[in-house]
Short mmCIF file of C-alpha atoms and ligand atoms in Angstrom, two decimals:
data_model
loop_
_atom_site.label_atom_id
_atom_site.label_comp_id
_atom_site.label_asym_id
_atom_site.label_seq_id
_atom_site.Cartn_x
_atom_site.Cartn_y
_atom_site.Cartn_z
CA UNK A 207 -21.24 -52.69 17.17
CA UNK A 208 -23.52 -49.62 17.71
CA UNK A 209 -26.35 -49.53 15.54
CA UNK A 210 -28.37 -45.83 15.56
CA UNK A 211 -31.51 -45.93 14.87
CA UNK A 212 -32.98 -42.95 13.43
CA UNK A 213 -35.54 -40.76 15.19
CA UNK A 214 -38.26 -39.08 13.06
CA UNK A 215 -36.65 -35.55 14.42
CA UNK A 216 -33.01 -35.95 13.25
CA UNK A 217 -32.13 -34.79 10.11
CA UNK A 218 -29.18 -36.25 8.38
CA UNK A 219 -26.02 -33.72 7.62
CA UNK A 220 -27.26 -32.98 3.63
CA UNK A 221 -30.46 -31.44 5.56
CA UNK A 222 -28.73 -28.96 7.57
CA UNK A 223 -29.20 -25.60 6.91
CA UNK A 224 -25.95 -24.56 4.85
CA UNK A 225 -24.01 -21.87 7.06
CA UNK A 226 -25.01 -18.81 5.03
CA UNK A 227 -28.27 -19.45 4.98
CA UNK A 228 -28.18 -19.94 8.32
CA UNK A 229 -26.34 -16.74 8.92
CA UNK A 230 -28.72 -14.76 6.63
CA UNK A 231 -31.64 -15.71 8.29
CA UNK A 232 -29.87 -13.95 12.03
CA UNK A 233 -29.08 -11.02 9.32
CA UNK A 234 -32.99 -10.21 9.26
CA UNK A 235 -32.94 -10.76 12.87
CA UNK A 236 -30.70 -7.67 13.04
CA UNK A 237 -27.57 -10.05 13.54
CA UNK A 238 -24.45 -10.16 11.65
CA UNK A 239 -21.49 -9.19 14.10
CA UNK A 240 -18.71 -9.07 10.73
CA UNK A 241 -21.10 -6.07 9.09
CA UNK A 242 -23.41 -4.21 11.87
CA UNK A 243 -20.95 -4.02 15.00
CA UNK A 244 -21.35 -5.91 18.27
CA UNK A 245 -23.38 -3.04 19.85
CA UNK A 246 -26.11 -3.53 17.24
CA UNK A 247 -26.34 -7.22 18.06
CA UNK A 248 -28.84 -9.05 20.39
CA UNK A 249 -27.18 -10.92 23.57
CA UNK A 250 -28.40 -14.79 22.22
CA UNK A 251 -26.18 -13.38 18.79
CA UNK A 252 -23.48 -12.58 20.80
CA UNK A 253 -23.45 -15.66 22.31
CA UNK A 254 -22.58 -17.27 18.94
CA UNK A 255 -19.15 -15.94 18.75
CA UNK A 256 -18.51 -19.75 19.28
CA UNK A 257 -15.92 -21.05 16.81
CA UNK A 258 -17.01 -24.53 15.30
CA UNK A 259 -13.30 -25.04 13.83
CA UNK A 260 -11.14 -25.40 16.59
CA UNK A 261 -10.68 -29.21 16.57
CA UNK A 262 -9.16 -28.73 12.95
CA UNK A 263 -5.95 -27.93 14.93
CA UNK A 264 -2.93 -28.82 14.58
CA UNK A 265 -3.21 -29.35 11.36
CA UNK A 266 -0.64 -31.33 9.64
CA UNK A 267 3.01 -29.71 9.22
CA UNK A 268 3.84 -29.08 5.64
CA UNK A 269 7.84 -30.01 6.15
CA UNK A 270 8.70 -28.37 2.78
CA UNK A 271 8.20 -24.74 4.38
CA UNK A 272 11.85 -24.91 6.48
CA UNK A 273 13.08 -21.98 8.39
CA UNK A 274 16.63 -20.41 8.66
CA UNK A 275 15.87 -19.41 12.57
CA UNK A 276 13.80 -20.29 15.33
CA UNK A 277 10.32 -19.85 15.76
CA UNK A 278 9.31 -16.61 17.39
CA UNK A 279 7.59 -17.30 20.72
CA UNK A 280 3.74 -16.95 20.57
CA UNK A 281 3.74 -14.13 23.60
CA UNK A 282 6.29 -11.85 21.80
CA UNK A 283 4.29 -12.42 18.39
CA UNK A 284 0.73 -11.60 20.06
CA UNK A 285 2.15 -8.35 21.96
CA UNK A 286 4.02 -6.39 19.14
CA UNK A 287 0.82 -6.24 16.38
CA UNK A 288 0.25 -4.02 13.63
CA UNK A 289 -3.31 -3.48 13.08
CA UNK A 290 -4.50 0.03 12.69
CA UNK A 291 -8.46 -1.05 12.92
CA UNK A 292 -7.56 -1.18 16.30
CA UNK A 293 -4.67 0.54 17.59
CA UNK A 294 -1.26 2.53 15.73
CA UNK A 295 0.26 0.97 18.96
CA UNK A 296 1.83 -2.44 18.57
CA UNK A 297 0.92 -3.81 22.20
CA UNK A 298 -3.18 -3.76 21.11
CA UNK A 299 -6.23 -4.76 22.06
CA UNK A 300 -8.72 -6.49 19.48
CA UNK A 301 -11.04 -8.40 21.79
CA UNK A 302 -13.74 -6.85 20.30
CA UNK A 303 -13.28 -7.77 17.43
CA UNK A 304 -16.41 -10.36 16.85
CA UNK A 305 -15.19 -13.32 14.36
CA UNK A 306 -18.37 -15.18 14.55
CA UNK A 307 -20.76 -15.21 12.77
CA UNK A 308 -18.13 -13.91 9.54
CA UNK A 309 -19.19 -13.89 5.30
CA UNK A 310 -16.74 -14.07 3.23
CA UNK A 311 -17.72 -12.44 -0.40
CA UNK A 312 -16.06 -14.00 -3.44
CA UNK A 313 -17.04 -12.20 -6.11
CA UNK A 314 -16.34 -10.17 -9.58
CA UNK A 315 -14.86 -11.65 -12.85
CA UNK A 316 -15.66 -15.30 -11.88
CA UNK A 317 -17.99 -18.15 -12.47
CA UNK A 318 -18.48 -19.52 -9.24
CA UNK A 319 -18.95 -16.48 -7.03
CA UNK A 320 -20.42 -17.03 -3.56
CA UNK A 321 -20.82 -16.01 -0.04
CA UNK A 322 -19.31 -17.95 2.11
CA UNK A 323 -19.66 -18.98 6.08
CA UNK A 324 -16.48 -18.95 7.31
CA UNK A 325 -16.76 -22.38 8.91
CA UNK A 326 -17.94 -23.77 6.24
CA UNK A 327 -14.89 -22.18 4.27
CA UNK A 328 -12.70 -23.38 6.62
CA UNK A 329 -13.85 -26.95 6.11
CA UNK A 330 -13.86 -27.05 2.53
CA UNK A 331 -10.07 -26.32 2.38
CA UNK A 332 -6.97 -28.71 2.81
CA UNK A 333 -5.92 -27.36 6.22
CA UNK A 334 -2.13 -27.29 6.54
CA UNK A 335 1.01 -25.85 8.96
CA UNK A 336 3.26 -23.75 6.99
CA UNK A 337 6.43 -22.26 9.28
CA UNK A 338 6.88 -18.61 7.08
CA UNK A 339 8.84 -15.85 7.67
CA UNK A 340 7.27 -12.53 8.10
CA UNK A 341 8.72 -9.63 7.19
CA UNK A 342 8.08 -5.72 7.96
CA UNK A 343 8.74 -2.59 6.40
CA UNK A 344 9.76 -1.21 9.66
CA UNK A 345 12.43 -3.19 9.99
CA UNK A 346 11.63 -6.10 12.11
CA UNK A 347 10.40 -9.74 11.38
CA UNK A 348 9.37 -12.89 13.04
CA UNK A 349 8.87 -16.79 12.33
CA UNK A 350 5.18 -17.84 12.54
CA UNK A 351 3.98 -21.18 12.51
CA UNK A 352 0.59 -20.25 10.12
CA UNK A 353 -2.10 -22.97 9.72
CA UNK A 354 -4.09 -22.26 6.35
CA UNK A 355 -4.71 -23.25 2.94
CA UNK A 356 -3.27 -22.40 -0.39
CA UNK A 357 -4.56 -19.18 -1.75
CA UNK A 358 -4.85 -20.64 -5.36
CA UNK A 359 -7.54 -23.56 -3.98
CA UNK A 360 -9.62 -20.65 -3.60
CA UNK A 361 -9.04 -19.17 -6.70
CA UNK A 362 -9.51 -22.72 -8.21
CA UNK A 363 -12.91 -22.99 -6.08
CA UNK A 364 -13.75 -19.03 -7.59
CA UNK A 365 -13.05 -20.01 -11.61
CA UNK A 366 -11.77 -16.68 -12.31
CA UNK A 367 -12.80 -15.75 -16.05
CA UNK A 368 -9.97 -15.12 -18.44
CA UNK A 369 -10.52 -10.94 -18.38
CA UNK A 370 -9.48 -11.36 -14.11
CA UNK A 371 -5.47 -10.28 -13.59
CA UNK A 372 -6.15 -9.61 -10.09
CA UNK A 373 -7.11 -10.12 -6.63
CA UNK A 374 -8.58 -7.84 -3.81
CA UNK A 375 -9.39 -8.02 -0.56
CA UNK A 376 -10.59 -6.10 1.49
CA UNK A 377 -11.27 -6.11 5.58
CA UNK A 378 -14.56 -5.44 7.18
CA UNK A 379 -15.43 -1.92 8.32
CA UNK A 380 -17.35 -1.11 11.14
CA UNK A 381 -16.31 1.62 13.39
CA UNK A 382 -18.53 0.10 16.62
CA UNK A 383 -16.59 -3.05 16.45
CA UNK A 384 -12.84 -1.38 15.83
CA UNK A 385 -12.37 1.98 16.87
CA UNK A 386 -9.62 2.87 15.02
CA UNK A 387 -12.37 2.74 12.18
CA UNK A 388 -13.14 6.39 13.66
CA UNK A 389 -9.88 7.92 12.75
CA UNK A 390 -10.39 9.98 9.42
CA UNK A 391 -6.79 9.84 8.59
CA UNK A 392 -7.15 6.19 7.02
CA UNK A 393 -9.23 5.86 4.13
CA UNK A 394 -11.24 2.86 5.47
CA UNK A 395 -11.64 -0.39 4.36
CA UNK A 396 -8.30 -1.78 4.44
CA UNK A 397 -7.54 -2.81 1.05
CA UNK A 398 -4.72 -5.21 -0.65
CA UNK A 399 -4.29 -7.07 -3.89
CA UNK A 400 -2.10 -9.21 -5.71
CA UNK A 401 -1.68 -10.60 -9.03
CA UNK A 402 -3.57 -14.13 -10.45
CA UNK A 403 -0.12 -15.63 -10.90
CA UNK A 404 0.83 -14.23 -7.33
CA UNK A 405 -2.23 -15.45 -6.07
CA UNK A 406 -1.59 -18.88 -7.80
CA UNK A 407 2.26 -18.79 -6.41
CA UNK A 408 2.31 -22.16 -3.77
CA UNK A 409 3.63 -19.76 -1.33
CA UNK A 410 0.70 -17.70 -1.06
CA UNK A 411 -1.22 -18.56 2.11
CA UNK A 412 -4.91 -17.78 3.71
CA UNK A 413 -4.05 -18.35 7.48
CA UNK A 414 -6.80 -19.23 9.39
CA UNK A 415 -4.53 -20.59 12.48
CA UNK A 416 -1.64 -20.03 14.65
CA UNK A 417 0.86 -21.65 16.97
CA UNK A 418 -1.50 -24.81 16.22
CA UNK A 419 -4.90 -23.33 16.85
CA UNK A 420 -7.26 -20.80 15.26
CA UNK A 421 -6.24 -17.42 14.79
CA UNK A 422 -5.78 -14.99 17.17
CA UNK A 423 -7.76 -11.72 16.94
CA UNK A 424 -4.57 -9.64 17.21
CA UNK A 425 -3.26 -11.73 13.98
CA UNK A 426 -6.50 -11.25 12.03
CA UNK A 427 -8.96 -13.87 12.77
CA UNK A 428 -10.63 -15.01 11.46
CA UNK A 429 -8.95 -14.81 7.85
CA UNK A 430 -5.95 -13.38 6.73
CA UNK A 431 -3.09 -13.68 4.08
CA UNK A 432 0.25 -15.08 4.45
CA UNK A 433 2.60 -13.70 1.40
CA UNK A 434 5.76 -14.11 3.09
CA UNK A 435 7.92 -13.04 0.38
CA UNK A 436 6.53 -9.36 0.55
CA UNK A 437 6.31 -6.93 3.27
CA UNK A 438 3.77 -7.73 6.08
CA UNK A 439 1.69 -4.46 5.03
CA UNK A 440 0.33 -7.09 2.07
CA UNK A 441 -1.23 -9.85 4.22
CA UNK A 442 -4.30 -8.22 5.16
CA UNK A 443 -6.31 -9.24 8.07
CA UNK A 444 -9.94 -9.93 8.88
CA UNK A 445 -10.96 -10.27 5.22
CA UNK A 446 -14.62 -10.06 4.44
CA UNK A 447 -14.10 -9.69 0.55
CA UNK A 448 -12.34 -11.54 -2.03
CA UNK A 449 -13.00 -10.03 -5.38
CA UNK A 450 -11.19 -11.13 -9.16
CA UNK A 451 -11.12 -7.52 -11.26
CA UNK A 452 -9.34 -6.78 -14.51
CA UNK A 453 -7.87 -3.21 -13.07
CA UNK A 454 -5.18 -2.97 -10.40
CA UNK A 455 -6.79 -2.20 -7.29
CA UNK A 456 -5.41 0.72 -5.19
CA UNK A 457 -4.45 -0.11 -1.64
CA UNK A 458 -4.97 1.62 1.60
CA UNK A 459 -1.30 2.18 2.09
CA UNK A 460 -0.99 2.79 -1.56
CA UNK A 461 -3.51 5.63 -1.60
CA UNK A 462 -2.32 7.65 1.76
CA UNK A 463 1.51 7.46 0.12
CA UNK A 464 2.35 5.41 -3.04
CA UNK A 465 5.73 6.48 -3.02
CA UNK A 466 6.37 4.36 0.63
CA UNK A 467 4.20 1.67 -0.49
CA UNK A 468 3.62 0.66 -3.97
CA UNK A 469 1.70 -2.45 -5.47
CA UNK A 470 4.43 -5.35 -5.50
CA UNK A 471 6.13 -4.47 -2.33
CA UNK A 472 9.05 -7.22 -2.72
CA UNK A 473 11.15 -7.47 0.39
CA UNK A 474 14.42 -6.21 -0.76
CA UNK A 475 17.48 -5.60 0.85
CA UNK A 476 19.30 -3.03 -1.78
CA UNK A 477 15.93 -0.78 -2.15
CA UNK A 478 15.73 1.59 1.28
CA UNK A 479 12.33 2.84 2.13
CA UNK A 480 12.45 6.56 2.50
CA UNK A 481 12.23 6.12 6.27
CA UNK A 482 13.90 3.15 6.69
CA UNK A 483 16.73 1.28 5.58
CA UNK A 484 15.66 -2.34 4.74
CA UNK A 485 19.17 -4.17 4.30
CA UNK A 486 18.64 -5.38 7.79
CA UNK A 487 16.32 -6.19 10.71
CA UNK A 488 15.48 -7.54 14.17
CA UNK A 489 13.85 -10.52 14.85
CA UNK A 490 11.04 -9.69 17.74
CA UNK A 491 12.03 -10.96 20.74
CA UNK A 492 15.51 -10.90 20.35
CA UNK A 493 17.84 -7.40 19.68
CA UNK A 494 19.88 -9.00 16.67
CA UNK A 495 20.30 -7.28 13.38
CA UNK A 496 20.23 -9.56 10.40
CA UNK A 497 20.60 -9.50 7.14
CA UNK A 498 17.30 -9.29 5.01
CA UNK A 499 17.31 -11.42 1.78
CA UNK A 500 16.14 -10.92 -1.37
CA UNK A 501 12.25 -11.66 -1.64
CA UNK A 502 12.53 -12.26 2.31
CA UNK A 503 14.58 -15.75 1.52
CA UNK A 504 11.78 -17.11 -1.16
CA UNK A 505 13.54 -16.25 -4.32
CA UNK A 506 13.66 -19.67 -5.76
CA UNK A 507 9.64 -20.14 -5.32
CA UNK A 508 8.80 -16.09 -6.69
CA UNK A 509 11.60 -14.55 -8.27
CA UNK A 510 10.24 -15.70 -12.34
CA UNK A 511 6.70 -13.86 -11.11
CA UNK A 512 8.66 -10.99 -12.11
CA UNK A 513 11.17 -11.94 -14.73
CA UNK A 514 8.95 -10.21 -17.62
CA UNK A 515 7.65 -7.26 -15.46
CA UNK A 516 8.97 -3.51 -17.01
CA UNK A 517 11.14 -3.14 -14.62
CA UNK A 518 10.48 1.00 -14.25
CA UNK A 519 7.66 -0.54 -11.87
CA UNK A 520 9.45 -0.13 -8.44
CA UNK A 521 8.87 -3.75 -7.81
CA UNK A 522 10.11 -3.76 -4.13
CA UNK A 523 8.03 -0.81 -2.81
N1 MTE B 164 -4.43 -5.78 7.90
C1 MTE B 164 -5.35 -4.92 8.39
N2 MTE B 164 -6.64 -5.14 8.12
N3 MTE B 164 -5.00 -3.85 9.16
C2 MTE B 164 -3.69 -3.56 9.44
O1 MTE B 164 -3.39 -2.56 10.12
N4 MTE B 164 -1.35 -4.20 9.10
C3 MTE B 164 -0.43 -4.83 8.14
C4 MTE B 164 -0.77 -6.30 7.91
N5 MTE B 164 -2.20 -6.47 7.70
C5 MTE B 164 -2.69 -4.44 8.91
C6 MTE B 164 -3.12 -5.57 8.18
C7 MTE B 164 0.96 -4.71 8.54
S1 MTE B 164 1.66 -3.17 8.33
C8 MTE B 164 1.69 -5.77 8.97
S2 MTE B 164 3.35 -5.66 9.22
C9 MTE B 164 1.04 -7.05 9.27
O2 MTE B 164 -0.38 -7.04 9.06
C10 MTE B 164 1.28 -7.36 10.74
O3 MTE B 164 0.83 -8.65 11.05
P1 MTE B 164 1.07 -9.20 12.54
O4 MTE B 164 0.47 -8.20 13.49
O5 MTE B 164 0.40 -10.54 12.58
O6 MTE B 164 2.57 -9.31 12.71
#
């Protein structure tokens, strides 16, 4: 049996500097890749982009996620990408995007707010594969294996206060480390939110993995949402807020053209989007057109989220 014996230098894991602390401390250093831009940061900083997280995966399949289809392949999935911090083109490049080291902000009408380091995050949570679809306004869709956690174990972690009836997030903003920051035409930060009962739904999802490893910049490392019944434009990417408010947030899409994209955006097949129709669509990587379902196929796990909603909200754009 191996028996360490313990040096007068080593410090036992309860000593270590938490993560945010740590991460504060490079802050006054001028550090801070998620908030000041890569250019701003010193070379030993940049060197950190390491990700301390990576033997987390694969996580363990969840087998009651089941899909209808097959999985859409990984290089088809990372080369047709919406994410406007970086490019209106969906073949993009987000290599600089720097994921390490990344706060996360829970905050608002809560009584556990907090900063979090994302690895830390990452460790706290039960770690899990979920195969989802995914589902765009545009008109096309794919089947992701997502690694994540439930959204509502962060909530739970948060202890939201009874005034809270929603959720925002929001994605970090720096022009120096996304260039499509520089465009005027979007009102920058990208900004989503949901409900507290969608956010407590068991489908709701914070991916932090892909195709059995972490996250891929191009999907929104090195935090995003997963809200596969809704259109894709809901699951943010590259959150660096979380906050619980009592008003209903206005989202980026929301705020350029509310009429195209309203506040529930529920996949549905019998509501047409001014510019397209959505009672079909093509699964990437193949040229099929199939039938889109009600609440993208999840009807059974969402559909009494809405049962008691006026229903002169347009609950599907
Ligand atoms: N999140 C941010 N921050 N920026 C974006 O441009 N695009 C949204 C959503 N989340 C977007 C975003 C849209 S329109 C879709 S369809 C999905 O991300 C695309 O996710 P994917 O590239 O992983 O398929």
């Amino acid at each position: 049996m191996l028996i360490k014996s313990r040096k007068s230098w080593d410090i036992t894991e309860n000593q270590a500097t938490p993560e945010h602390l740590f991460l504060n401390r490079r802050g006054l250093l001028g550090a801070g890749a998620a908030f000041l831009g890569a250019s701003a940061l010193p070379q030993f900083a940049l060197a950190a982009e390491e990700d301390i997280t990576t033997s987390l995966y694969p996580a363990k399949r969840n087998d009651a996620y089941t899909l209808d289809r097959p999985l859409t392949p990984e290089a088809a999935n990372a080369s047709y990408n919406n994410f406007y911090e970086y490019s209106t083109d969906k073949r993009l490049n987000a290599d600089k995007l720097m994921t390490r080291p990344w706060m996360v902000k829970v905050d608002g009408m809560v009584e556990a707010a907090k900063d979090y380091g994302i690895d830390d995050l990452i460790k706290s949570m039960p770690l899990e594969e979920r195969l989802y679809r995914h589902r765009c306004v545009e008109g096309w869709s794919m089947t992701i294996p997502w690694t994540g956690f439930p959204l509502k174990a962060l909530v739970a972690a948060a202890k939201p206060t009874s005034g809270a009836k929603y959720v925002r997030f929001e994605t970090f903003n720096n022009p120096k480390m996304a260039p499509g920051q520089k465009s005027p035409v979007y009102p920058w930060p990208y900004i989503e939110a949901v409900t507290i009962e969608e956010a407590m739904n068991d489908l709701a999802f914070v991916v932090t993995g892909a195709y059995g490893h972490t996250l891929a910049k191009v999907h929104g490392a090195p935090l995003r949402l997963a809200l596969p019944w809704k259109y894709g434009f809901k699951s943010i990417k590259s959150i660096v807020k979380i906050s619980f408010v009592d008003k209903r947030p206005v989202s980026l899409w929301e705020s350029l053209q509310a009429s195209e994209y309203g506040f529930w955006a529920n996949v549905n097949p019998d509501v047409p989007h001014p510019r397209w129709s959505q009672a079909t669509e093509t699964p990437v990587g193949s040229n099929d057109r199939r039938p889109t379902l009600l609440f993208n196929g999840y009807g059974e796990q969402v559909a009494s989220l809405y049962k008691n909603i006026d229903k002169s909200e347009n609950l599907y754009r």
